[in-house]
Short mmCIF file of C-alpha atoms and ligand atoms in Angstrom, two decimals:
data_model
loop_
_atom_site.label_atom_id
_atom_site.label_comp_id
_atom_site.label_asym_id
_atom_site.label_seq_id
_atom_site.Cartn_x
_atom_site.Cartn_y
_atom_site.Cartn_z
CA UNK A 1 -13.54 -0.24 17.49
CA UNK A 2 -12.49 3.24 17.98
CA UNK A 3 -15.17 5.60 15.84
CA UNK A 4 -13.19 7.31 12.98
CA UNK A 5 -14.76 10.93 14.40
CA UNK A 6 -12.80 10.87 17.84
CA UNK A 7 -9.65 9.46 16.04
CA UNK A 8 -8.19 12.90 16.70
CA UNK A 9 -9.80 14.20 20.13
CA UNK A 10 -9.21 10.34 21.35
CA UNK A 11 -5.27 10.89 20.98
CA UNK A 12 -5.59 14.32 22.53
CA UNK A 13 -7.03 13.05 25.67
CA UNK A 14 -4.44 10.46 26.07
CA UNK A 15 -1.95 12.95 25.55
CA UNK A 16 -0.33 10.56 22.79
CA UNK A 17 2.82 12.45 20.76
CA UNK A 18 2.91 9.72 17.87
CA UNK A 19 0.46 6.92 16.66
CA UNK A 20 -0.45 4.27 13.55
CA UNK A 21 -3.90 4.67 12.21
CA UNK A 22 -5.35 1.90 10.43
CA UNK A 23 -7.95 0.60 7.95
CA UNK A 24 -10.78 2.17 8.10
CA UNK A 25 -9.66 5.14 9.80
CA UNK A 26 -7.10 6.64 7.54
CA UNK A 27 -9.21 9.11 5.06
CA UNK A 28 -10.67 9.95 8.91
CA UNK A 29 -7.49 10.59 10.42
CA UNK A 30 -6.51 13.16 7.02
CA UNK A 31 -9.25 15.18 7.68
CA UNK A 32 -8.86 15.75 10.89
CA UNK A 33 -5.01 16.77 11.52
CA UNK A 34 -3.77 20.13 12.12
CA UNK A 35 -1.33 19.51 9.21
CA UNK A 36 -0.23 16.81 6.70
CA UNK A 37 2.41 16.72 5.08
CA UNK A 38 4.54 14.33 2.21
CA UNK A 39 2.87 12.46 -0.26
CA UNK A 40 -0.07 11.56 2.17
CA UNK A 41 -1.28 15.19 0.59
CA UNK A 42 -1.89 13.74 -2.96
CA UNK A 43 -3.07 9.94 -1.03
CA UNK A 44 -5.73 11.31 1.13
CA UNK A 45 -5.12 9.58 3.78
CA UNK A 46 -2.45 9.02 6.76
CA UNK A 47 -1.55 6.13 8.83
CA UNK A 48 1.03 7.89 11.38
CA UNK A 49 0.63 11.17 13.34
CA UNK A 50 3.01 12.78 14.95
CA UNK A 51 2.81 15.99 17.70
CA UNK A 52 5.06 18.95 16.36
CA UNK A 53 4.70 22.57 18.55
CA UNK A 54 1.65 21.68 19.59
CA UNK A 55 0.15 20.73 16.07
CA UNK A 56 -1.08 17.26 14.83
CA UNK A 57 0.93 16.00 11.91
CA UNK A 58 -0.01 13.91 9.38
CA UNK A 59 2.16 11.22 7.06
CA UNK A 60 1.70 8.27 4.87
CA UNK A 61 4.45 5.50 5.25
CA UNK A 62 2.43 2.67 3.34
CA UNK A 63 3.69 4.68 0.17
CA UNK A 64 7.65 4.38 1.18
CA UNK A 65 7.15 1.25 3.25
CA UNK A 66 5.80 -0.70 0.12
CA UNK A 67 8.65 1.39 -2.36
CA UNK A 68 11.51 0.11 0.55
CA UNK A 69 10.08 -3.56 -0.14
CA UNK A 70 10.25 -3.77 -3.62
CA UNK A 71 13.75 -2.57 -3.39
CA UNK A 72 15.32 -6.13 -4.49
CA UNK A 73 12.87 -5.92 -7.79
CA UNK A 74 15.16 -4.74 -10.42
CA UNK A 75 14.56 -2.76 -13.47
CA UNK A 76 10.99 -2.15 -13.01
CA UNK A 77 9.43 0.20 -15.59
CA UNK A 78 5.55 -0.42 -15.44
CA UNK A 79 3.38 -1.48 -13.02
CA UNK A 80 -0.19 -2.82 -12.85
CA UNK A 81 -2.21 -2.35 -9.63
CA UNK A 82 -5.05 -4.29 -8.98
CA UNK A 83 -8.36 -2.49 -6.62
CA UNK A 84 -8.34 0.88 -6.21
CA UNK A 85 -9.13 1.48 -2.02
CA UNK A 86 -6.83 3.56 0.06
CA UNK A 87 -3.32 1.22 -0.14
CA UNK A 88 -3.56 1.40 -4.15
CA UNK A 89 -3.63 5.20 -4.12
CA UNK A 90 -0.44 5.26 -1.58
CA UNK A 91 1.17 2.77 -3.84
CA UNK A 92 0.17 4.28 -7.26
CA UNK A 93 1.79 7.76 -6.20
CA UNK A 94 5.06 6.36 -4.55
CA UNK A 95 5.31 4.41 -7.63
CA UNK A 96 4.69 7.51 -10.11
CA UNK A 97 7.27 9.64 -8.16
CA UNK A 98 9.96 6.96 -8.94
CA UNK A 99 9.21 7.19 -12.84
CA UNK A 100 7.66 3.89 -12.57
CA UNK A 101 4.10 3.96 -15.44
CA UNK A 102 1.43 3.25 -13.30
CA UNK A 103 -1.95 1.33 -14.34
CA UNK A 104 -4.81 0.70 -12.30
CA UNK A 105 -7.30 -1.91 -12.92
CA UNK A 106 -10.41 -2.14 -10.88
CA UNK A 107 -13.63 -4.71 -10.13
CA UNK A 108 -16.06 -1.38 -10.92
CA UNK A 109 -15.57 1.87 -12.25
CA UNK A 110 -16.74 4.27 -9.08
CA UNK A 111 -13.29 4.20 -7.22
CA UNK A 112 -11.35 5.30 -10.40
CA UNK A 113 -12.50 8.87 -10.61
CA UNK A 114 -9.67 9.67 -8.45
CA UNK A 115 -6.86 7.80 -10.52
CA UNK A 116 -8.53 9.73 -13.93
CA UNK A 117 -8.25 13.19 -12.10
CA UNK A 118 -4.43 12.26 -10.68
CA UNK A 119 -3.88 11.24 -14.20
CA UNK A 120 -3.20 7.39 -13.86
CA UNK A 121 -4.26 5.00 -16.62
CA UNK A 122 -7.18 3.20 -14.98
CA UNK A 123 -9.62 0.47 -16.17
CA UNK A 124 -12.21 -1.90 -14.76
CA UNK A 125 -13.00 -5.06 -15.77
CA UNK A 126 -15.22 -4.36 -18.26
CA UNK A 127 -12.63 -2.59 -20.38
CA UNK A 128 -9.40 -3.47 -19.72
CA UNK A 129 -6.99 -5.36 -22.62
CA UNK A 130 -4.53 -7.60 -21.80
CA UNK A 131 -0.31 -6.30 -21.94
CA UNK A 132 2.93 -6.78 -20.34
CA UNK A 133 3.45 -4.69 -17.27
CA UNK A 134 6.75 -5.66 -15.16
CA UNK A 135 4.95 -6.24 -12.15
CA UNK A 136 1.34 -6.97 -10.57
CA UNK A 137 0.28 -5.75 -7.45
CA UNK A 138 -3.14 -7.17 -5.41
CA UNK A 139 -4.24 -4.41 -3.39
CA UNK A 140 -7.05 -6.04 -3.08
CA UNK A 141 -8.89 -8.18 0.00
CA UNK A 142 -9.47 -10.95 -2.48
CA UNK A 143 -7.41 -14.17 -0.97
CA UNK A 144 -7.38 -12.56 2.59
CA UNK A 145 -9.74 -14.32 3.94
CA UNK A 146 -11.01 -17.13 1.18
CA UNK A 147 -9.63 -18.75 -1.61
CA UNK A 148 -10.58 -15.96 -4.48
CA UNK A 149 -8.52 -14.60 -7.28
CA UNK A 150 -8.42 -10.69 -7.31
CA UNK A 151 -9.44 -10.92 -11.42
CA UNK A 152 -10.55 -13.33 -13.36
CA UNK A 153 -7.94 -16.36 -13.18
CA UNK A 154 -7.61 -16.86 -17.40
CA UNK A 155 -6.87 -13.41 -17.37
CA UNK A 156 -4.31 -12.92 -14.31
CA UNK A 157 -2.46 -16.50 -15.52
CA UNK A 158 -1.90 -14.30 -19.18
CA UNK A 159 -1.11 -11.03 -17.46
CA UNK A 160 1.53 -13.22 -15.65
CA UNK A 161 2.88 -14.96 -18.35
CA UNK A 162 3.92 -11.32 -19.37
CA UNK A 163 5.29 -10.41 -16.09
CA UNK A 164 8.61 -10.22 -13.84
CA UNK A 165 7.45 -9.81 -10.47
CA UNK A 166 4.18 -9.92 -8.10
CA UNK A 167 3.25 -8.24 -4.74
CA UNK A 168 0.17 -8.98 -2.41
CA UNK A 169 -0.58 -6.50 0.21
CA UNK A 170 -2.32 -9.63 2.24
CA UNK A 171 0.76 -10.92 4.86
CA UNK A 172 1.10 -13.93 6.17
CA UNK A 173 -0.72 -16.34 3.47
CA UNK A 174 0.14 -17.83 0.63
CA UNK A 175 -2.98 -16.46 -1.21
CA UNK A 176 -4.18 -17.64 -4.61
CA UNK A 177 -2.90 -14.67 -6.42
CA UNK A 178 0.53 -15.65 -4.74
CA UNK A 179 0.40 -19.25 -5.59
CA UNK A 180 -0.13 -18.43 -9.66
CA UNK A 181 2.21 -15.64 -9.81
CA UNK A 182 4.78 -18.78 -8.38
CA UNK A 183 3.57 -21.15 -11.33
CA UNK A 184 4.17 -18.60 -13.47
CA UNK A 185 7.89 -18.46 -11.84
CA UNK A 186 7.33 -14.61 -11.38
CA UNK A 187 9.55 -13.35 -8.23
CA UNK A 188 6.73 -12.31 -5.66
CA UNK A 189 6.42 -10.98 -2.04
CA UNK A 190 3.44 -10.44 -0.18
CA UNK A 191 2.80 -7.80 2.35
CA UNK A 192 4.84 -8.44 5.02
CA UNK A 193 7.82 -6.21 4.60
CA UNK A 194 5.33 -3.76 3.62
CA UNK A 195 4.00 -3.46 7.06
CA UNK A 196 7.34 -4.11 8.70
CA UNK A 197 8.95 -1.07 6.67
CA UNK A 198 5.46 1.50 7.44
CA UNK A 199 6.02 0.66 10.82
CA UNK A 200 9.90 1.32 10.99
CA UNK A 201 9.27 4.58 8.93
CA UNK A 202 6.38 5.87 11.29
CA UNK A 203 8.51 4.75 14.08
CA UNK A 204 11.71 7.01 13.14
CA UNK A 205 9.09 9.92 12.65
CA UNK A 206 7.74 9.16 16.46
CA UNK A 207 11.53 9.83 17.42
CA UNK A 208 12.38 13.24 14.74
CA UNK A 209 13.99 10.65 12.46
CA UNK A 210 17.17 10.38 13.96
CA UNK A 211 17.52 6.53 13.95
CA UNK A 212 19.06 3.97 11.17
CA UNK A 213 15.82 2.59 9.78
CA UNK A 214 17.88 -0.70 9.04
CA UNK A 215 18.83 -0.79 12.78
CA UNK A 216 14.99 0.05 13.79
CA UNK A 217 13.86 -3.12 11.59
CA UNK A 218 16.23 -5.50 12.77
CA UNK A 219 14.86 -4.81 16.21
CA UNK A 220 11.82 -5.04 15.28
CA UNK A 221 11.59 -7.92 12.82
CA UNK A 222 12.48 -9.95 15.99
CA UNK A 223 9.10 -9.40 17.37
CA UNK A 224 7.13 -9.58 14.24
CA UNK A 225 8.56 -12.72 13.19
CA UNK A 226 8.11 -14.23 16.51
N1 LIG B 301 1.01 -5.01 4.04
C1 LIG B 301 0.69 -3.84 4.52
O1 LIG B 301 1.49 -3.18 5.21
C2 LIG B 301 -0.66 -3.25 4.20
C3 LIG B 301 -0.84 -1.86 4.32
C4 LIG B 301 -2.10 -1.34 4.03
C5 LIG B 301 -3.15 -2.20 3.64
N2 LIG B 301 -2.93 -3.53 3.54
C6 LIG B 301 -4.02 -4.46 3.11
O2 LIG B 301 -4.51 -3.98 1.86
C7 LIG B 301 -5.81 -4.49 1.65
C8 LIG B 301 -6.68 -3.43 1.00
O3 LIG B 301 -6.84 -2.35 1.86
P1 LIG B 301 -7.57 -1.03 1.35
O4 LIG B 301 -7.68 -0.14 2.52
O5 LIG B 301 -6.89 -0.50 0.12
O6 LIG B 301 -9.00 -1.60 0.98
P2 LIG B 301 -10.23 -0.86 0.36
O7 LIG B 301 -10.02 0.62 0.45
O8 LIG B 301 -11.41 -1.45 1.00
O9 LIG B 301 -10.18 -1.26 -1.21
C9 LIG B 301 -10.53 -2.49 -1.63
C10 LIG B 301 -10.39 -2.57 -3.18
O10 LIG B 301 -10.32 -3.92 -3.49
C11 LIG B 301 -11.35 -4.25 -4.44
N3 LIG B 301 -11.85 -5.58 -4.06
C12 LIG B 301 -12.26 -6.00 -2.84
N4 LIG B 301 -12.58 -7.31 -2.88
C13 LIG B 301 -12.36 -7.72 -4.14
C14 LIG B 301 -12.51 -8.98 -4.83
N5 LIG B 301 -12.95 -10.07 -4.17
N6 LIG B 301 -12.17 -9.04 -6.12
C15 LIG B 301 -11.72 -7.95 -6.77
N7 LIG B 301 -11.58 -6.72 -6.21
C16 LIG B 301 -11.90 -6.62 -4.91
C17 LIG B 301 -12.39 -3.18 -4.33
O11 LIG B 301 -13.06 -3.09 -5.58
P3 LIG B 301 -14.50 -2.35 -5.77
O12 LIG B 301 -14.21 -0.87 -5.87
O13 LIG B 301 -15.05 -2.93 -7.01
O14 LIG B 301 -15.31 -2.69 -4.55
C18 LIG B 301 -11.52 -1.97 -3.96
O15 LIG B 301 -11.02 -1.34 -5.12
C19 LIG B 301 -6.30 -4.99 3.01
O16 LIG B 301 -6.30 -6.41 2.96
C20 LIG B 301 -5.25 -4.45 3.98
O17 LIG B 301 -5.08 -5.31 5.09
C21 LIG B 301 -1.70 -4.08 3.80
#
């Protein structure tokens, strides 16, 4: 694995004009630009970089990519997020700039100094209470790789019961979290169009934005779907 430190002196040398960064180099990759610019200011972190004049640019498209696949959600007013790692800041701040209330529940209390200072509602486990929020989002790893529930399952089976829609981050599995929100006939998506859109988006920035971003994803979906 590339080390985080020559994120930026590694795309130099390969004279690269536009790149993805990924998990865990994106807080890295903020630093580290000559400029950033968007919402990826108040995230922290960037997962596309683009040359401009000479200078290294920095942008977040898991904020818009997520916000473009929720699009077919309706009527959504308040949200619960579930972790608090890089992808639930870029979703909690896409989400506040479309008026949606924005909660963020967490497995410990360290990671939510930065929701309290951004002023987001925030709780961990230990002292969170139980009401409706339109939809649930796992930003966590939970289900990724095992069979785990990102919070405690009494208590995610309730929040449901409450709910209209779910999103997991995790692609391409039908994770636990995804498999209750469904018995609890919620309308949920997991992460799929999430990565498809943050790739389109970064894309269009690689070429000045001059492309139809539906046009971009139907070319692409072709390969990712393969
Ligand atoms: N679909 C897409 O396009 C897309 C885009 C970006 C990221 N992702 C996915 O998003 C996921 C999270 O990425 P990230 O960078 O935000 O991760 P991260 O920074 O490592 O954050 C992980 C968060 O999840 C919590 N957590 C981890 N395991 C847990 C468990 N078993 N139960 C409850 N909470 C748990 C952690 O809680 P503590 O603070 O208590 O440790 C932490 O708040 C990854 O799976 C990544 O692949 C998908």
């Amino acid at each position: 694995m590339v080390d985080s430190k020559k994120i930026i002196s590694t795309y130099k040398n390969i004279k690269l004009s536009g790149a993805n960064v990924t998990v865990p180099h994106k807080e890295y990759a903020f630093n580290l630009c000559d400029e950033v610019q968007g919402i990826a200011q108040k995230i922290g972190a960037v997962n596309t970089l683009v040359t401009k004049k000479g200078k290294i640019i920095g942008l977040n498209t898991d904020a818009s990519g997520f916000y473009r696949s929720i699009e077919s959600f309706k009527d959504i007013k308040s949200a619960l997020i579930l972790g608090a790692g890089g992808t639930a800041k870029a979703i909690s701040f896409i989400l506040n700039e479309n008026s949606i209330r924005t909660t963020i529940l967490n497995r410990s209390k360290d990671r939510l100094d930065f929701f309290e200072k951004a002023g987001f509602e925030n709780f961990s486990w230990d002292n969170f209470e139980i009401k409706k929020f339109d939809i649930i989002i796992n930003t966590t790893s939970a289900g990724l790789k095992d069979e785990t529930f990102p919070l405690d399952k009494a208590v995610l089976s309730n929040l449901m019961s409450k709910s209209k829609y779910a999103f997991d981050v995790v692609y391409g599995r039908n994770t636990p979290f995804l498999k209750l929100a469904k018995q609890n006939s919620l309308l949920s998506k997991d992460g799929s169009d999430m990565l498809l859109h943050q790739a389109s988006i970064a894309f269009n920035h690689f070429f000045g934005n001059i492309y139809d971003l539906d046009i971009i994803e139907n070319y692409m979906k072709k390969s990712f779907f393969l």
